[in-house]
CSV table of C-alpha atoms and ligand atoms in Angstrom, one decimal:
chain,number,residue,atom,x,y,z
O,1,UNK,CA,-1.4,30.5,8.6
O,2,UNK,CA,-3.6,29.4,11.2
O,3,UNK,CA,-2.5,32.7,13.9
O,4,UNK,CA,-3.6,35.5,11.1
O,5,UNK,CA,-7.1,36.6,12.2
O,6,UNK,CA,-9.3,35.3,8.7
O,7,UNK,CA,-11.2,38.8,8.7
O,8,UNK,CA,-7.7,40.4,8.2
O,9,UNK,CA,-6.9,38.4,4.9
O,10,UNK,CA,-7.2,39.8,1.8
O,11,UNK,CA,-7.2,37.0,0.0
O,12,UNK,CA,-8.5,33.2,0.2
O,13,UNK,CA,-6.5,30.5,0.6
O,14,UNK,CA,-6.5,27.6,-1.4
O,15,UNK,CA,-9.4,24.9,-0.4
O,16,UNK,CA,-7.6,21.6,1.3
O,17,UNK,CA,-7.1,19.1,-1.4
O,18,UNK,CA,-8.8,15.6,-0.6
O,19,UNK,CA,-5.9,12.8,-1.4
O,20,UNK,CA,-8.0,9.8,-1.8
O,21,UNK,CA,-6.3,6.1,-0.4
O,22,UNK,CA,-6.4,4.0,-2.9
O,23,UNK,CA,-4.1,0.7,-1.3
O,24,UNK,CA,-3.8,-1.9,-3.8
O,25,UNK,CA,-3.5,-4.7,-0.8
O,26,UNK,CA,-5.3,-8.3,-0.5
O,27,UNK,CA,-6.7,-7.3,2.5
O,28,UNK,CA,-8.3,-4.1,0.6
O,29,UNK,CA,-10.1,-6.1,-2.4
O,30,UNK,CA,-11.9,-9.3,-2.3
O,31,UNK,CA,-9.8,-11.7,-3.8
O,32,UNK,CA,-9.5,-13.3,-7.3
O,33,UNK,CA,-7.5,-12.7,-10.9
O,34,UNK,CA,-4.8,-10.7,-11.2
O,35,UNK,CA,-6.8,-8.5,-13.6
O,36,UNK,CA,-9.5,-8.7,-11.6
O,37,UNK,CA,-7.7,-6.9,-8.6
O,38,UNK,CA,-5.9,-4.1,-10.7
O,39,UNK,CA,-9.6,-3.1,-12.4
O,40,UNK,CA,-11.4,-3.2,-9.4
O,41,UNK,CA,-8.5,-0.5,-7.6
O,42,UNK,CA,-8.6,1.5,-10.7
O,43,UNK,CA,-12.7,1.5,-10.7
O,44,UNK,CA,-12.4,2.5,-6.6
O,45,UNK,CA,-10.1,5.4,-7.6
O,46,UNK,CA,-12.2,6.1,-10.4
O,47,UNK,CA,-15.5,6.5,-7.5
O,48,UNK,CA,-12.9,8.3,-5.3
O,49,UNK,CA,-12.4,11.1,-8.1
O,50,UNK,CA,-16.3,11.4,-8.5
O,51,UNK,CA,-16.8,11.3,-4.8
O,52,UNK,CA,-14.7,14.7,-4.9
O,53,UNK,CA,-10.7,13.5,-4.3
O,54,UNK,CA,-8.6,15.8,-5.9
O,55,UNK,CA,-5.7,13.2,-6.2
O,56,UNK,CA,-5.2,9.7,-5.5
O,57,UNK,CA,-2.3,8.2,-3.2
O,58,UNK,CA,-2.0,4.6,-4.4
O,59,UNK,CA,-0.1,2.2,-2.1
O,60,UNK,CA,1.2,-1.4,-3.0
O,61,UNK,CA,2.5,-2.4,0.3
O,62,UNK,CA,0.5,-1.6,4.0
O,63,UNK,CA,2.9,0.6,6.4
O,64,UNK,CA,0.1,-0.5,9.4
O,65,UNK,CA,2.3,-0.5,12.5
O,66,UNK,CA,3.7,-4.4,12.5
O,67,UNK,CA,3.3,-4.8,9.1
O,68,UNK,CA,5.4,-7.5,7.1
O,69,UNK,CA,6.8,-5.7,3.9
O,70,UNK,CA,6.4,-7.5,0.7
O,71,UNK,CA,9.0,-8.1,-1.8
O,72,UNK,CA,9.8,-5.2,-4.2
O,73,UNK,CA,8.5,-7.4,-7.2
O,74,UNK,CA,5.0,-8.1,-5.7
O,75,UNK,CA,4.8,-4.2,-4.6
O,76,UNK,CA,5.5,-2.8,-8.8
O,77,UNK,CA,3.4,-5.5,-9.8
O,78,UNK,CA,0.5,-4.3,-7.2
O,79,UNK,CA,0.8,-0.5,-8.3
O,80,UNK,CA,2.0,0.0,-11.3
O,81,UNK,CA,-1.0,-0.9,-13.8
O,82,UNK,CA,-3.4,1.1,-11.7
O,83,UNK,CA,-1.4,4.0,-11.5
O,84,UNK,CA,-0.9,4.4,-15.4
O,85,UNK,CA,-4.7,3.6,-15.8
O,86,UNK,CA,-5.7,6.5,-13.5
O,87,UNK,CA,-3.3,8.4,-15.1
O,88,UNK,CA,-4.2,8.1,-18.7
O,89,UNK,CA,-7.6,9.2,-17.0
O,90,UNK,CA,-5.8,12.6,-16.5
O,91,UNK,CA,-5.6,11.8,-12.1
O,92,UNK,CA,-3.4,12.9,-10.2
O,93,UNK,CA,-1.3,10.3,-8.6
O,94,UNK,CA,0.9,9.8,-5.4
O,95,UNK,CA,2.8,6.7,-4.9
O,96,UNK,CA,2.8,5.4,-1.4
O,97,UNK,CA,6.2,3.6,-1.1
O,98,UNK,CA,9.1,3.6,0.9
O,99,UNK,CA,11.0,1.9,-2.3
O,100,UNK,CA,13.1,4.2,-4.4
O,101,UNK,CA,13.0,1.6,-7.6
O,102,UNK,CA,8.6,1.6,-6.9
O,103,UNK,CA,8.8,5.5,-6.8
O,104,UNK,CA,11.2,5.8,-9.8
O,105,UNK,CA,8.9,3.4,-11.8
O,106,UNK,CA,5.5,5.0,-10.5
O,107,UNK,CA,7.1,8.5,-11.3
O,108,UNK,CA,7.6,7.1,-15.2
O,109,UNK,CA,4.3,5.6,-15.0
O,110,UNK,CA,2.3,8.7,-14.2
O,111,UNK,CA,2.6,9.2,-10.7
O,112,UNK,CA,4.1,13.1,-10.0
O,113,UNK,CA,4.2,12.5,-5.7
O,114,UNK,CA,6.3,10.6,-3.9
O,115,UNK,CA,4.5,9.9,-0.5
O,116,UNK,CA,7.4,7.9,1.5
O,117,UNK,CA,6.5,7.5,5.4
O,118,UNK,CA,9.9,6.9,6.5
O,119,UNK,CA,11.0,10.7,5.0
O,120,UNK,CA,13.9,9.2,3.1
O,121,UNK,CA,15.3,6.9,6.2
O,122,UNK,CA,14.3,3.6,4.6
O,123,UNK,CA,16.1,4.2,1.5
O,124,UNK,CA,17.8,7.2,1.5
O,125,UNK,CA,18.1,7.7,-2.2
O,126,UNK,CA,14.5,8.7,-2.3
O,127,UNK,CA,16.0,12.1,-1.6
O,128,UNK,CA,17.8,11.8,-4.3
O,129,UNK,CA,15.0,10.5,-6.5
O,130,UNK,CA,13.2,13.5,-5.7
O,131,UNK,CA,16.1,15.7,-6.3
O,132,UNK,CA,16.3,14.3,-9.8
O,133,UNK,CA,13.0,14.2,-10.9
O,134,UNK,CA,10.5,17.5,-10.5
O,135,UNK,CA,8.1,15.4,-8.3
O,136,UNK,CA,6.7,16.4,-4.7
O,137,UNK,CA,8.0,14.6,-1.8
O,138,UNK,CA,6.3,14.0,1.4
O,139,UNK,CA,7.9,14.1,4.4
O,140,UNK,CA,6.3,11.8,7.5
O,141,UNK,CA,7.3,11.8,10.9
O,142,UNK,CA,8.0,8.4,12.1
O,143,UNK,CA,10.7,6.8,14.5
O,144,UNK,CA,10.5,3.5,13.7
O,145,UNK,CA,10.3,1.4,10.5
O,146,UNK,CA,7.7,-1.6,10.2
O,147,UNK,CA,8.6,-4.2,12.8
O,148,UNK,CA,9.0,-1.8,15.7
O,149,UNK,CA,7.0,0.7,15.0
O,150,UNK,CA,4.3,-1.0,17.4
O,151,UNK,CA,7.1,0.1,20.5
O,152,UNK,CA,6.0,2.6,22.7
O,153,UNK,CA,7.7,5.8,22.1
O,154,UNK,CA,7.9,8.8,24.4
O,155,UNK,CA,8.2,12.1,24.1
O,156,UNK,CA,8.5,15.2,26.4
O,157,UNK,CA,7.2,17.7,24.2
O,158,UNK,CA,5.4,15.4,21.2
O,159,UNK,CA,4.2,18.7,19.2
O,160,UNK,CA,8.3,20.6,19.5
O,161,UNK,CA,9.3,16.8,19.2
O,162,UNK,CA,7.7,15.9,15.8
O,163,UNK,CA,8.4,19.4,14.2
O,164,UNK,CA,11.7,19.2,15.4
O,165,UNK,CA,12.5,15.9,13.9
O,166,UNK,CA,10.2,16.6,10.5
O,167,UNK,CA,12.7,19.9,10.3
O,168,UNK,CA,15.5,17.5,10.2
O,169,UNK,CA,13.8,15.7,7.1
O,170,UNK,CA,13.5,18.7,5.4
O,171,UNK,CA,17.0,19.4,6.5
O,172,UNK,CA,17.9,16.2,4.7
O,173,UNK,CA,15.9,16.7,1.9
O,174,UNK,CA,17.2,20.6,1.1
O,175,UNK,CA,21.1,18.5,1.2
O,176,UNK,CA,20.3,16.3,-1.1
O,177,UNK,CA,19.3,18.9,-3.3
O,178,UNK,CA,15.4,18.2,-3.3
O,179,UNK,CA,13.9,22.6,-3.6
O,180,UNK,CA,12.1,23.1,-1.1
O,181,UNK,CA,8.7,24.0,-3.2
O,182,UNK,CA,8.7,20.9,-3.7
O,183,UNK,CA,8.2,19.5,-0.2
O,184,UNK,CA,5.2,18.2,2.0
O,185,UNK,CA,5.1,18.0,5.7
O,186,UNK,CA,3.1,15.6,7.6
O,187,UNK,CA,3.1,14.6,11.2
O,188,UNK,CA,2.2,11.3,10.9
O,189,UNK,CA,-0.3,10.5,12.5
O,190,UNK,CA,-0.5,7.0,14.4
O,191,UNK,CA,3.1,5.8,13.5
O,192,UNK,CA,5.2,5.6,16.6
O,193,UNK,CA,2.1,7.3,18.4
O,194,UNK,CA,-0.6,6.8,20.4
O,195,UNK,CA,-3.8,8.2,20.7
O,196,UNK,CA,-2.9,11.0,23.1
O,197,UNK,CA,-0.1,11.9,21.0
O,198,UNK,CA,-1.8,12.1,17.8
O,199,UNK,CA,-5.1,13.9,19.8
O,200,UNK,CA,-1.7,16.5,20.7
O,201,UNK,CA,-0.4,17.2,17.2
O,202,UNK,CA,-4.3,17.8,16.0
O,203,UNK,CA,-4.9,20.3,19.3
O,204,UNK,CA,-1.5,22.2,17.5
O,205,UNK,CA,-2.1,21.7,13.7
O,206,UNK,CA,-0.6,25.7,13.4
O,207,UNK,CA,2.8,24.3,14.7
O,208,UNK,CA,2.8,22.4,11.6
O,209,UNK,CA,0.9,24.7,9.1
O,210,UNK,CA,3.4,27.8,9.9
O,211,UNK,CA,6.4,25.9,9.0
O,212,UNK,CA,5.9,27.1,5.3
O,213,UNK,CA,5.3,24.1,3.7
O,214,UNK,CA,2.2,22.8,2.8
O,215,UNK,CA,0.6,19.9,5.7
O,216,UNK,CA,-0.8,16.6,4.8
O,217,UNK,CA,-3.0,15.5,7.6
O,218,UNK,CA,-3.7,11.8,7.2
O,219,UNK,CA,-6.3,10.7,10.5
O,220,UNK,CA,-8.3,8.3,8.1
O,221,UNK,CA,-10.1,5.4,9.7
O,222,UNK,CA,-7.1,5.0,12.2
O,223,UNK,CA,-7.1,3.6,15.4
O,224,UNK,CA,-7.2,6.8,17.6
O,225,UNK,CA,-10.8,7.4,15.8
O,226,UNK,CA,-12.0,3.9,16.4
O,227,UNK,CA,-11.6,4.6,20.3
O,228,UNK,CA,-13.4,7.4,20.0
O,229,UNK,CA,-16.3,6.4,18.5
O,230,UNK,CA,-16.3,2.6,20.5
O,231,UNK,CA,-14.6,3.0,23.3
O,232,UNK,CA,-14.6,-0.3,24.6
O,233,UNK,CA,-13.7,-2.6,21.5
O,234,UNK,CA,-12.1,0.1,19.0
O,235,UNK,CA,-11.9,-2.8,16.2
O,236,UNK,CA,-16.0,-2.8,16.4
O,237,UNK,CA,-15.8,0.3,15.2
O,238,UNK,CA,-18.2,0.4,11.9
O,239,UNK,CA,-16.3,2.1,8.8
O,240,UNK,CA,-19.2,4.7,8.7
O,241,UNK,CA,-17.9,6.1,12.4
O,242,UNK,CA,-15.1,5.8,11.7
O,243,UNK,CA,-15.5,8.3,8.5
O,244,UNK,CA,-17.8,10.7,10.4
O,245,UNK,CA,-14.9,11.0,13.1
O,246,UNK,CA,-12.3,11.5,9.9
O,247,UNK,CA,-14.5,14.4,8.6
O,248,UNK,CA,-14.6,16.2,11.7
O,249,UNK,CA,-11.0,15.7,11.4
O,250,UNK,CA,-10.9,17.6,7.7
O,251,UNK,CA,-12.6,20.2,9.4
O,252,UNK,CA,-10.0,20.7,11.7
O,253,UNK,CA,-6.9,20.7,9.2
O,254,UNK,CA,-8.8,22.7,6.5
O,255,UNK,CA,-9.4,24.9,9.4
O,256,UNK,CA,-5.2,24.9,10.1
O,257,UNK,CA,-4.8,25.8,6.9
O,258,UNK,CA,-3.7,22.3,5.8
O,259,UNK,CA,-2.7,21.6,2.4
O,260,UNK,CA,-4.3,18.4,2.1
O,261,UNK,CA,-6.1,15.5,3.9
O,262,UNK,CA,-5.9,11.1,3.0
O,263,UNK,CA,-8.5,10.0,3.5
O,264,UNK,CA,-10.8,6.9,2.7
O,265,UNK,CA,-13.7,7.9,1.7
O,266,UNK,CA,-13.6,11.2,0.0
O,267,UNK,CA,-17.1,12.4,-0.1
O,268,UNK,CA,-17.7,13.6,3.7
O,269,UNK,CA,-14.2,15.1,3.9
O,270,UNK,CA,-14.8,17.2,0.6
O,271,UNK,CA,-18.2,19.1,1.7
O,272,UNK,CA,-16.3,19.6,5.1
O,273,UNK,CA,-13.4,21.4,4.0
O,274,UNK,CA,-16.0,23.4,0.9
O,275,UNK,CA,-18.0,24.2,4.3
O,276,UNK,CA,-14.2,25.8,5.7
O,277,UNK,CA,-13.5,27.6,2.5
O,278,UNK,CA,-16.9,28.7,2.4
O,279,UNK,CA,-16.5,30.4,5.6
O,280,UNK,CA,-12.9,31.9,5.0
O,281,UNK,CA,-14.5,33.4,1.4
O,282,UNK,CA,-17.0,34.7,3.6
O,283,UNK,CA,-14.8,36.2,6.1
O,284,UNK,CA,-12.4,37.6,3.1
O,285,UNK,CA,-15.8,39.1,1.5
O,286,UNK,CA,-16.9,40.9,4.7
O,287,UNK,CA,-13.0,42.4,5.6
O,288,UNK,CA,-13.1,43.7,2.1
O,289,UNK,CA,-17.0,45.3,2.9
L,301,LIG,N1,-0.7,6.4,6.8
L,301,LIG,C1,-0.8,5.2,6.2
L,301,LIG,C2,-0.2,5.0,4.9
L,301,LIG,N2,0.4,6.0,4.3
L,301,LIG,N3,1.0,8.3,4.2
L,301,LIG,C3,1.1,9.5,4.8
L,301,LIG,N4,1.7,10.5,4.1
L,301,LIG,N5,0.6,9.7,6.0
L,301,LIG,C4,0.0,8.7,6.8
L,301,LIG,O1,-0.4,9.0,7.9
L,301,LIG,C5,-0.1,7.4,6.2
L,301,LIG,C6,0.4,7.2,4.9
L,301,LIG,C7,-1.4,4.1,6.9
L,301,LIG,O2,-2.8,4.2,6.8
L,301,LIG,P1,-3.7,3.2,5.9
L,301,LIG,O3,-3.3,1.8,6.2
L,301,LIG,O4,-5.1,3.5,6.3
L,301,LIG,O5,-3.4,3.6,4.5
């Protein structure tokens, strides 16, 4: 999408949705009640629609590199109230999960995304899942699950690499019978990658965005940003940086053509990628003149 000239398009692509990241962790809300917890993730993803998200990825168990997982139990306990809250509200939900039984029960609950960072390798009848149901399936590149994802990984060609392997997902997928209009690419940013590799796959967004599918670019608040923006101590890195750096990455995929971006904190990221569709109307107006 990204190779056609803009002045030579007809017609204006859809603005990037903003996927807001709503992770029902402890380390994400202050302690307390059970109740407590659930209301104060469905008020965040409440702020998150105002702010301008146009769905909500909700997320019961962090996929950090080195993560521990948590039991299945604790994970459906952690999501499911807040995703049939949000969705009552009429949101649209993805489930973060890498848990076929979470996805099924998110799907029932409201939920119409399956967001699964391991593409189906962690379980693999999440394909299947997906091929039942009618929901959306994201596909992330990652090599590792959890406890060794945090091993450095190499690669020749990172950009050939990562599409390469994602194909194979989407390979995967199509055999299990999941259509293909129903898939999501993303390169996955930060898992089993450093900061050069994930600086690589943003410098070739296109190789991603002309695979026909639509991309998910998820840079929010990760590591690679926080070096940017401290150098020297990337964990000092203030949220607020770290969020201006995220935006300027929204420009970038809105500017690949991306279909969507995760991010944090919704508000920055939406003007930026109105200010890219702004631009491509403009362009579309004045090849039309
Ligand atoms: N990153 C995280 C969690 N879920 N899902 C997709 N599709 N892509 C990602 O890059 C991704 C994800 C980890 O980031 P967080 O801890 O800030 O949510």
């Amino acid at each position: 999408m990204s190779d056609v000239d803009p002045a030579a398009q007809t017609s204006v692509p859809q603005r990037t949705q903003i996927m807001g990241v709503l992770n029902v962790t402890p380390d994400s809300f202050s302690d307390g009640g059970r109740w407590f917890k659930h209301a104060e993730a469905v008020a965040h993803g409440i702020d998150m629609l105002e702010q301008g998200a146009d769905l909500i990825d909700v997320g019961g168990e962090s996929t950090r590199p080195g993560s521990a997982r948590v039991s299945e139990e604790v994970e459906l306990e952690r999501v499911l109230p807040v995703i049939r809250e949000l969705a009552r509200d009429g949101a649209r939900i993805s489930i973060d999960t890498m848990r076929v039984s979470v996805a099924r029960a998110a799907l029932e609950a409201g939920a119409s995304i399956i967001n699964d960072v391991s593409a189906g390798q962690a379980e693999s009848g999440m394909l299947g899942l997906a091929a039942q149901t009618d929901a959306d399936l994201v596909l992330m590149h990652w090599r590792g699950l959890l406890s060794d994802a945090a091993a450095p990984v190499h690669y020749d060609d990172t950009v050939g690499e990562v599409a390469d392997e994602l194909r194979e997902r989407v390979d995967a997928a199509g055999a299990a019978g999941v259509a293909r209009d129903r898939l999501i690419l993303d390169p996955g940013l930060g898992f089993s990658k450093n900061a050069e590799h994930n600086w690589e796959i943003l410098s070739r967004l296109d190789v991603f965005a002309d695979q026909g599918l639509p991309l998910l670019v998820a840079a929010s608040r990760k590591r690679f940003l926080a070096s940017l923006v401290s150098p020297e101590d990337p964990a000092a890195a203030s949220l607020e940086d770290r969020d201006a750096a995220t935006a300027s990455v929204s420009v970038l995929a809105a500017q690949a053509g991306a279909w969507a971006v995760r991010v944090h904190e919704p508000r920055a990221s939406r003007i930026a990628v109105e200010a890219i569709h702004a631009v491509r109307q403009a362009a579309v107006r004045a090849a039309g003149d």
